[in-house]
C-alpha positions as a printed Julia matrix, in Angstrom:
477×3 Matrix{Float64}:
 -14.74  195.24   -79.07
 -17.43  192.65   -78.39
 -20.53  192.71   -80.56
 -24.04  192.87   -79.13
 -26.7   190.48   -80.33
 -30.46  190.29   -80.13
 -32.62  187.18   -80.32
 -35.55  186.98   -82.76
 -38.18  184.41   -81.78
 -41.42  183.16   -83.3
 -43.56  180.31   -81.99
 -45.75  177.58   -83.42
 -48.1   176.56   -80.63
 -50.19  173.39   -80.98
 -53.25  173.18   -78.74
 -55.44  170.07   -78.38
 -59.08  171.15   -78.32
 -61.4   170.03   -75.53
 -63.96  168.27   -77.72
 -65.33  164.95   -76.45
 -64.7   163.3    -79.83
 -62.03  163.54   -82.51
 -62.0   166.0    -85.43
 -63.2   163.63   -88.17
 -64.73  160.65   -86.3
 -66.66  159.76   -83.15
 -63.72  158.28   -81.15
 -62.98  159.58   -77.64
 -60.28  162.23   -77.15
 -59.75  161.32   -73.44
 -56.12  161.39   -72.33
 -54.67  158.03   -71.32
 -56.52  154.8    -72.01
 -54.93  151.52   -73.13
 -53.06  151.87   -76.45
 -55.21  151.79   -79.59
 -58.55  151.63   -77.73
 -59.81  155.09   -78.82
 -59.64  154.2    -82.51
 -61.76  153.37   -85.56
 -61.23  152.93   -89.35
 -61.21  156.73   -89.89
 -58.52  157.71   -87.36
 -56.35  154.67   -88.21
 -56.45  155.58   -91.91
 -58.2   152.46   -93.23
 -58.88  152.47   -97.01
 -62.39  153.61   -97.92
 -63.06  155.42   -94.62
 -64.22  159.03   -94.93
 -63.81  162.01   -92.55
 -66.79  163.98   -91.2
 -65.94  167.36   -89.64
 -66.73  167.94   -85.95
 -68.62  171.29   -85.82
 -67.35  172.05   -82.29
 -63.75  172.19   -83.58
 -64.67  175.08   -85.9
 -66.44  176.89   -83.04
 -63.46  176.55   -80.68
 -60.99  177.67   -83.37
 -63.12  180.72   -84.26
 -63.57  181.56   -80.54
 -59.77  181.52   -79.99
 -59.39  183.67   -83.12
 -61.89  186.25   -81.85
 -60.19  186.34   -78.43
 -56.79  186.95   -80.06
 -58.02  189.8    -82.3
 -57.83  187.76   -85.52
 -59.84  188.21   -88.7
 -62.06  185.15   -89.08
 -61.94  183.67   -92.59
 -65.61  182.81   -93.13
 -64.79  180.81   -96.28
 -62.03  178.42   -95.28
 -61.08  174.91   -96.33
 -58.87  171.94   -95.48
 -55.76  170.81   -97.35
 -53.91  167.53   -97.45
 -50.29  167.57   -96.23
 -48.48  164.49   -97.47
 -45.67  162.91   -95.49
 -44.65  159.39   -94.52
 -44.02  158.62   -90.88
 -44.97  155.57   -88.75
 -47.31  157.53   -86.42
 -49.17  159.09   -89.38
 -51.69  156.37   -90.33
 -52.99  157.84   -93.62
 -49.53  158.97   -94.82
 -51.05  162.44   -94.95
 -52.41  164.92   -92.42
 -55.56  166.97   -92.93
 -54.57  170.56   -92.17
 -55.1   174.11   -93.53
 -52.47  175.85   -95.64
 -54.09  178.1    -98.24
 -57.22  179.25   -96.4
 -56.74  178.99   -92.6
 -59.66  179.88   -90.32
 -57.95  182.87   -88.59
 -55.44  185.48   -89.74
 -53.66  188.67   -88.61
 -54.3   188.77   -84.86
 -52.3   189.73   -81.81
 -52.12  189.37   -78.04
 -50.8   192.02   -75.72
 -48.21  191.02   -73.14
 -46.74  192.86   -70.19
 -42.99  193.45   -70.51
 -40.31  193.38   -67.8
 -40.18  197.21   -67.68
 -43.9   197.39   -66.81
 -45.0   198.35   -70.33
 -47.02  196.37   -72.88
 -46.12  194.87   -76.25
 -48.23  193.4    -79.05
 -47.15  189.98   -80.31
 -48.56  189.4    -83.78
 -50.38  186.2    -84.73
 -49.8   185.33   -88.39
 -52.53  182.69   -88.5
 -54.44  180.0    -86.63
 -55.34  176.84   -88.49
 -57.16  173.6    -87.65
 -55.64  170.17   -88.16
 -55.62  166.59   -86.86
 -52.98  165.25   -84.5
 -50.82  162.24   -85.38
 -50.48  159.07   -83.31
 -47.66  158.53   -80.83
 -44.5   156.48   -81.29
 -43.51  154.61   -78.13
 -39.87  153.5    -78.01
 -39.2   150.3    -76.08
 -35.47  150.21   -75.3
 -35.73  146.8    -73.64
 -37.11  145.08   -76.74
 -35.32  147.57   -79.06
 -38.53  148.27   -80.99
 -40.87  151.18   -81.58
 -44.62  150.66   -81.41
 -47.46  152.99   -82.39
 -50.41  154.12   -80.28
 -53.14  155.7    -82.45
 -55.28  156.97   -79.53
 -54.05  160.53   -80.21
 -54.44  160.22   -83.98
 -57.27  162.48   -85.13
 -57.45  164.51   -81.9
 -58.35  168.07   -83.02
 -55.6   170.68   -82.89
 -55.28  174.33   -83.6
 -51.85  175.64   -84.55
 -51.21  179.25   -83.54
 -48.39  180.7    -85.61
 -46.91  183.9    -84.22
 -44.95  186.6    -86.01
 -41.21  186.74   -85.09
 -41.96  189.51   -82.58
 -40.42  188.11   -79.38
 -36.93  189.08   -78.25
 -36.35  187.11   -75.03
 -37.34  184.0    -73.09
 -39.34  186.27   -70.72
 -41.44  187.59   -73.62
 -42.02  184.06   -74.91
 -43.25  182.86   -71.49
 -45.47  185.96   -71.09
 -46.99  185.27   -74.55
 -47.57  181.57   -73.79
 -49.13  182.33   -70.4
 -51.45  184.89   -72.0
 -52.46  182.4    -74.71
 -52.97  179.63   -72.17
 -55.23  181.8    -69.99
 -57.32  182.96   -72.98
 -57.81  179.38   -74.17
 -58.57  178.04   -70.67
 -61.11  180.83   -70.05
 -62.8   179.88   -73.33
 -62.91  176.23   -72.2
 -61.33  175.37   -75.58
 -58.51  173.32   -73.98
 -57.02  172.56   -70.56
 -53.59  173.53   -72.02
 -51.67  171.04   -69.87
 -48.1   171.07   -71.16
 -47.23  167.91   -69.19
 -50.01  165.97   -71.0
 -49.13  167.44   -74.39
 -52.4   169.37   -74.81
 -50.28  172.51   -75.36
 -46.97  172.17   -77.2
 -44.65  174.86   -78.51
 -42.0   174.76   -81.25
 -39.53  177.65   -81.01
 -38.1   179.29   -84.15
 -35.04  181.26   -83.11
 -32.3   183.29   -84.78
 -29.8   185.88   -83.57
 -28.55  189.03   -85.25
 -26.39  191.98   -84.34
 -28.26  194.78   -82.54
 -29.3   197.33   -85.19
 -29.36  194.8    -88.07
 -32.56  194.76   -90.14
 -32.24  191.32   -91.72
 -33.02  188.16   -89.8
 -30.29  185.61   -89.12
 -30.57  181.91   -90.01
 -33.19  180.33   -87.78
 -33.45  176.94   -86.18
 -36.58  175.22   -84.93
 -36.63  173.51   -81.54
 -39.07  170.74   -80.68
 -39.88  168.55   -77.65
 -40.58  171.41   -75.24
 -43.17  170.36   -72.65
 -42.79  172.91   -69.85
 -42.23  176.65   -69.51
 -38.95  175.87   -67.76
 -37.75  173.74   -70.7
 -38.77  176.46   -73.18
 -36.9   179.12   -71.2
 -33.74  177.0    -70.89
 -33.88  175.93   -74.55
 -34.08  179.57   -75.72
 -31.07  180.58   -73.6
 -29.11  177.5    -74.72
 -29.84  177.95   -78.43
 -29.16  181.71   -78.33
 -25.71  181.09   -76.81
 -24.97  178.25   -79.25
 -25.74  180.45   -82.27
 -23.72  183.41   -80.91
 -20.72  181.09   -80.31
 -20.94  179.83   -83.92
 -21.09  183.38   -85.35
 -18.27  184.61   -83.09
 -16.02  181.76   -84.24
 -16.72  182.52   -87.92
 -18.96  179.47   -88.52
 -22.4   179.45   -90.07
 -25.7   178.66   -88.34
 -27.38  175.82   -90.22
 -31.14  175.97   -90.77
 -32.3   172.79   -89.08
 -34.76  171.24   -86.65
 -33.25  170.54   -83.24
 -34.51  168.45   -80.35
 -34.14  169.81   -76.81
 -33.03  167.38   -74.11
 -34.22  168.75   -70.78
 -32.15  166.38   -68.65
 -28.88  167.18   -70.46
 -29.85  170.87   -70.86
 -28.69  170.8    -74.49
 -30.1   170.35   -77.99
 -29.04  168.18   -80.91
 -29.84  168.3    -84.63
 -32.77  166.16   -85.8
 -32.92  167.02   -89.49
 -31.7   169.7    -91.84
 -34.28  172.08   -93.33
 -32.24  172.3    -96.56
 -33.47  168.92   -97.77
 -36.87  169.01   -96.05
 -39.45  167.09   -98.03
 -42.05  168.87  -100.13
 -45.41  168.22   -98.46
 -47.25  168.39  -101.83
 -50.25  170.19  -100.35
 -53.49  170.07  -102.3
 -57.14  170.75  -101.35
 -58.57  167.92   -99.22
 -60.88  166.05  -101.65
 -62.95  164.29   -98.96
 -64.17  167.47   -97.2
 -66.29  170.32   -98.47
 -65.18  173.95   -97.83
 -66.39  175.51   -94.56
 -68.78  178.42   -94.74
 -69.12  180.33   -91.47
 -72.26  182.46   -91.79
 -72.57  185.9    -90.15
 -75.21  184.43   -87.82
 -72.99  181.53   -86.76
 -70.03  183.84   -86.15
 -72.24  186.17   -84.11
 -73.45  183.24   -82.03
 -69.81  182.21   -81.3
 -69.01  185.85   -80.41
 -71.98  186.07   -78.03
 -70.67  183.08   -76.03
 -67.23  184.65   -75.38
 -66.63  184.69   -71.6
 -65.42  187.48   -69.33
 -61.63  187.27   -69.68
 -59.0   187.84   -67.01
 -58.4   191.55   -67.7
 -62.12  192.34   -67.25
 -62.31  190.15   -64.15
 -59.37  191.99   -62.52
 -61.12  195.35   -62.84
 -64.45  193.95   -61.64
 -62.98  192.1    -58.64
 -61.36  195.27   -57.26
 -64.58  197.23   -57.7
 -67.27  194.67   -56.86
 -65.52  192.55   -54.23
 -63.12  195.2    -52.89
 -60.22  192.76   -52.68
 -56.6   193.89   -53.27
 -55.19  193.8    -56.8
 -52.6   191.22   -55.69
 -55.35  188.81   -54.52
 -57.32  189.35   -57.73
 -54.26  188.59   -59.87
 -53.55  185.28   -58.11
 -57.22  184.17   -58.18
 -57.85  185.08   -61.84
 -54.62  183.4    -62.97
 -56.69  180.2    -63.13
 -60.19  180.01   -64.61
 -61.05  177.19   -62.2
 -60.0   179.23   -59.15
 -61.83  182.33   -60.39
 -65.04  180.29   -60.81
 -64.56  178.74   -57.36
 -64.08  182.2    -55.81
 -67.17  183.71   -57.48
 -69.44  180.77   -56.67
 -68.29  180.66   -53.02
 -68.8   184.43   -52.57
 -72.28  184.11   -54.09
 -73.1   181.56   -51.34
 -71.55  183.26   -48.29
 -71.14  186.92   -49.28
 -67.66  187.27   -47.69
 -65.21  187.98   -50.56
 -62.14  188.91   -48.5
 -62.47  185.83   -46.29
 -62.93  183.53   -49.3
 -59.96  185.21   -50.95
 -57.83  184.6    -47.83
 -58.6   180.86   -47.85
 -57.68  180.61   -51.53
 -54.59  182.82   -51.29
 -53.05  181.29   -48.17
 -54.15  177.73   -47.33
 -55.13  176.63   -50.86
 -51.91  177.93   -52.44
 -49.85  176.37   -49.63
 -51.42  172.92   -50.12
 -51.2   173.14   -53.93
 -47.48  173.83   -53.62
 -46.96  171.07   -51.05
 -48.73  168.48   -53.25
 -47.24  169.83   -56.52
 -50.73  170.39   -57.91
 -52.2   172.96   -60.32
 -55.23  175.14   -59.39
 -57.19  173.12   -61.99
 -56.71  170.05   -59.75
 -58.67  171.59   -56.81
 -61.47  169.18   -55.9
 -63.43  170.86   -53.09
 -66.77  172.48   -53.91
 -67.83  176.13   -53.5
 -70.61  174.92   -51.15
 -68.12  173.31   -48.75
 -65.73  176.28   -48.8
 -68.64  178.66   -48.08
 -69.72  176.43   -45.16
 -66.19  176.49   -43.71
 -65.96  180.29   -44.05
 -69.28  180.65   -42.21
 -68.31  178.2    -39.43
 -65.03  180.04   -38.79
 -66.66  183.46   -39.04
 -69.4   182.58   -36.54
 -66.81  181.28   -34.05
 -68.34  177.79   -34.23
 -64.78  176.56   -34.82
 -61.55  178.4    -34.06
 -58.81  179.12   -36.62
 -56.68  176.09   -35.66
 -59.62  173.71   -36.11
 -60.67  175.51   -39.33
 -57.24  174.79   -40.86
 -57.46  171.13   -39.83
 -60.93  170.84   -41.4
 -59.74  172.64   -44.54
 -56.91  170.12   -45.03
 -59.46  167.29   -44.97
 -61.72  169.21   -47.33
 -58.8   169.86   -49.72
 -57.93  166.15   -49.77
 -61.41  164.61   -49.93
 -64.01  167.4    -50.34
 -65.65  166.46   -47.03
 -68.67  168.39   -45.71
 -67.11  170.67   -43.02
 -70.29  170.81   -40.93
 -70.59  167.02   -40.73
 -66.86  166.61   -40.09
 -66.91  169.12   -37.2
 -69.99  167.41   -35.7
 -68.62  163.86   -36.04
 -65.22  164.77   -34.54
 -66.59  167.01   -31.8
 -64.58  170.02   -32.96
 -67.07  172.76   -32.05
 -65.47  175.63   -30.13
 -66.04  175.47   -26.38
 -67.79  178.71   -25.4
 -68.89  177.41   -21.99
 -67.48  180.02   -19.57
 -67.72  177.71   -16.57
 -65.71  174.92   -18.22
 -63.12  177.4    -19.53
 -62.77  179.18   -16.17
 -62.06  175.97   -14.24
 -59.49  174.84   -16.89
 -57.75  178.24   -16.78
 -57.65  178.22   -12.99
 -55.87  174.86   -13.15
 -53.4   176.19   -15.79
 -52.59  179.22   -13.56
 -52.06  176.89   -10.6
 -49.73  174.61   -12.62
 -47.58  177.43   -14.03
 -46.5   179.78   -11.19
 -43.32  180.79   -13.09
 -45.28  182.24   -16.06
 -47.79  183.9    -13.71
 -44.88  185.56   -11.89
 -43.33  186.67   -15.21
 -46.64  188.23   -16.24
 -46.95  190.11   -12.97
 -43.34  191.33   -13.42
 -44.35  193.04   -16.66
 -43.52  190.29   -19.19
 -46.64  190.59   -21.39
 -45.5   187.64   -23.58
 -45.97  185.23   -20.66
 -49.72  185.31   -21.27
 -49.13  183.7    -24.66
 -47.68  180.61   -22.99
 -50.68  180.38   -20.65
 -53.1   180.71   -23.6
 -51.19  177.88   -25.33
 -51.41  175.66   -22.24
 -55.16  176.32   -21.98
 -55.7   175.48   -25.67
 -53.69  172.29   -25.17
 -55.81  171.31   -22.18
 -59.0   172.03   -24.2
 -57.64  169.99   -27.18
 -57.55  173.17   -29.31
 -61.31  173.68   -29.13
 -61.49  176.72   -26.84
 -62.54  180.16   -28.04
 -59.18  182.07   -28.05
 -60.87  185.43   -27.4
 -62.66  184.09   -24.35
 -59.47  182.39   -23.06
 -57.57  185.68   -23.25
 -60.36  187.59   -21.54
 -60.73  185.13   -18.6
 -56.94  184.78   -18.2
 -56.46  188.54   -17.87
 -59.32  188.78   -15.44
 -57.97  185.94   -13.22
 -54.4   187.21   -13.37
């Protein structure tokens, strides 16, 4: 009789905060840049340099804590975590072990059966990022780029409450949306501003004790996380089924090979020798300061969904797609404020915008056109100044280069032809040139008129008013 197993999963999620400067110095946190150009004596660990805490880091960390139902530790402090690695310039990392800024929170996710589930958050702590090792296979050397060293991070440590890859992805998407809505990070997995380590064990269904867990690193997309969970679950079940033991270790996931390999055993993991950070004073978050952070919390997705249905009277499905990105939600609201046509704005975002994003493999955050230009386009199409075919052509230009639709229509002579005289003479010519379709129409084939409309639009270079074309065609036929 085959045994049934369940997976027990907890996550450590690292999020780079969206501050302009690093956590303990004034260097830029911008992504990219030539190696070792966003550096100074502090973030390269030079002797005698001293850290100075960036206040904004504390505010972002507390804001994420409030949004994830955590208790904010108003008396918290930093600790020194000692380890030796080439990308760690000081040979220690400033982090928080004993008194983290946030504790005992949760986020609620929707489960596959349509219900909800609370995923506990053990703690959130602040820390500095390390540099980046770049391996050069050609020269057979590894070099270090310290641009990322000292970039502020929060680490969100969950409870082992997740039981499947689906629950993990739902939890990560919920976290990402909360953090993006706060403006605390862009959470781009492909740029490393959100990274997840997966702690996973399996046990027989009904067992109360946890199995031996492994930790998986190097997961930079939801797809990789999902595949890694499935792969590791099956690997551990195979070991147990064949009478072998699961070893507690850190494993690295290889997305191209769709498999993981051991990096280091946890049995002989080094002792980090934590002690209170001597170069930084403890942090005192006053009631007033905490209240000020609380007062700046935005309207989150769940509240927006309810409001959109009520205030804008758009379908729930539309609201869910639009609010799934903070940038798109802002774009929608600002455009509606300018043109007052929520359903039409929603249609442009839902259909054409989503189509072009998919075609160009872009994220909603990459949308460049302005609310002003989208509102102008909606008004031009709604007034019949341009027809739907032209509107789509203009939108594609606007999507690519954020052009002014009004100017573009004017410069390219794309205004709809509403001149009845000009239309009538064109349609007369079309009828004359297509006796077969005219005959079909008179013999009861209603669809034949569609061909004649198409021929008229072609003759008018797509600029005719379709309603007027239909009307005159029927009259002449």
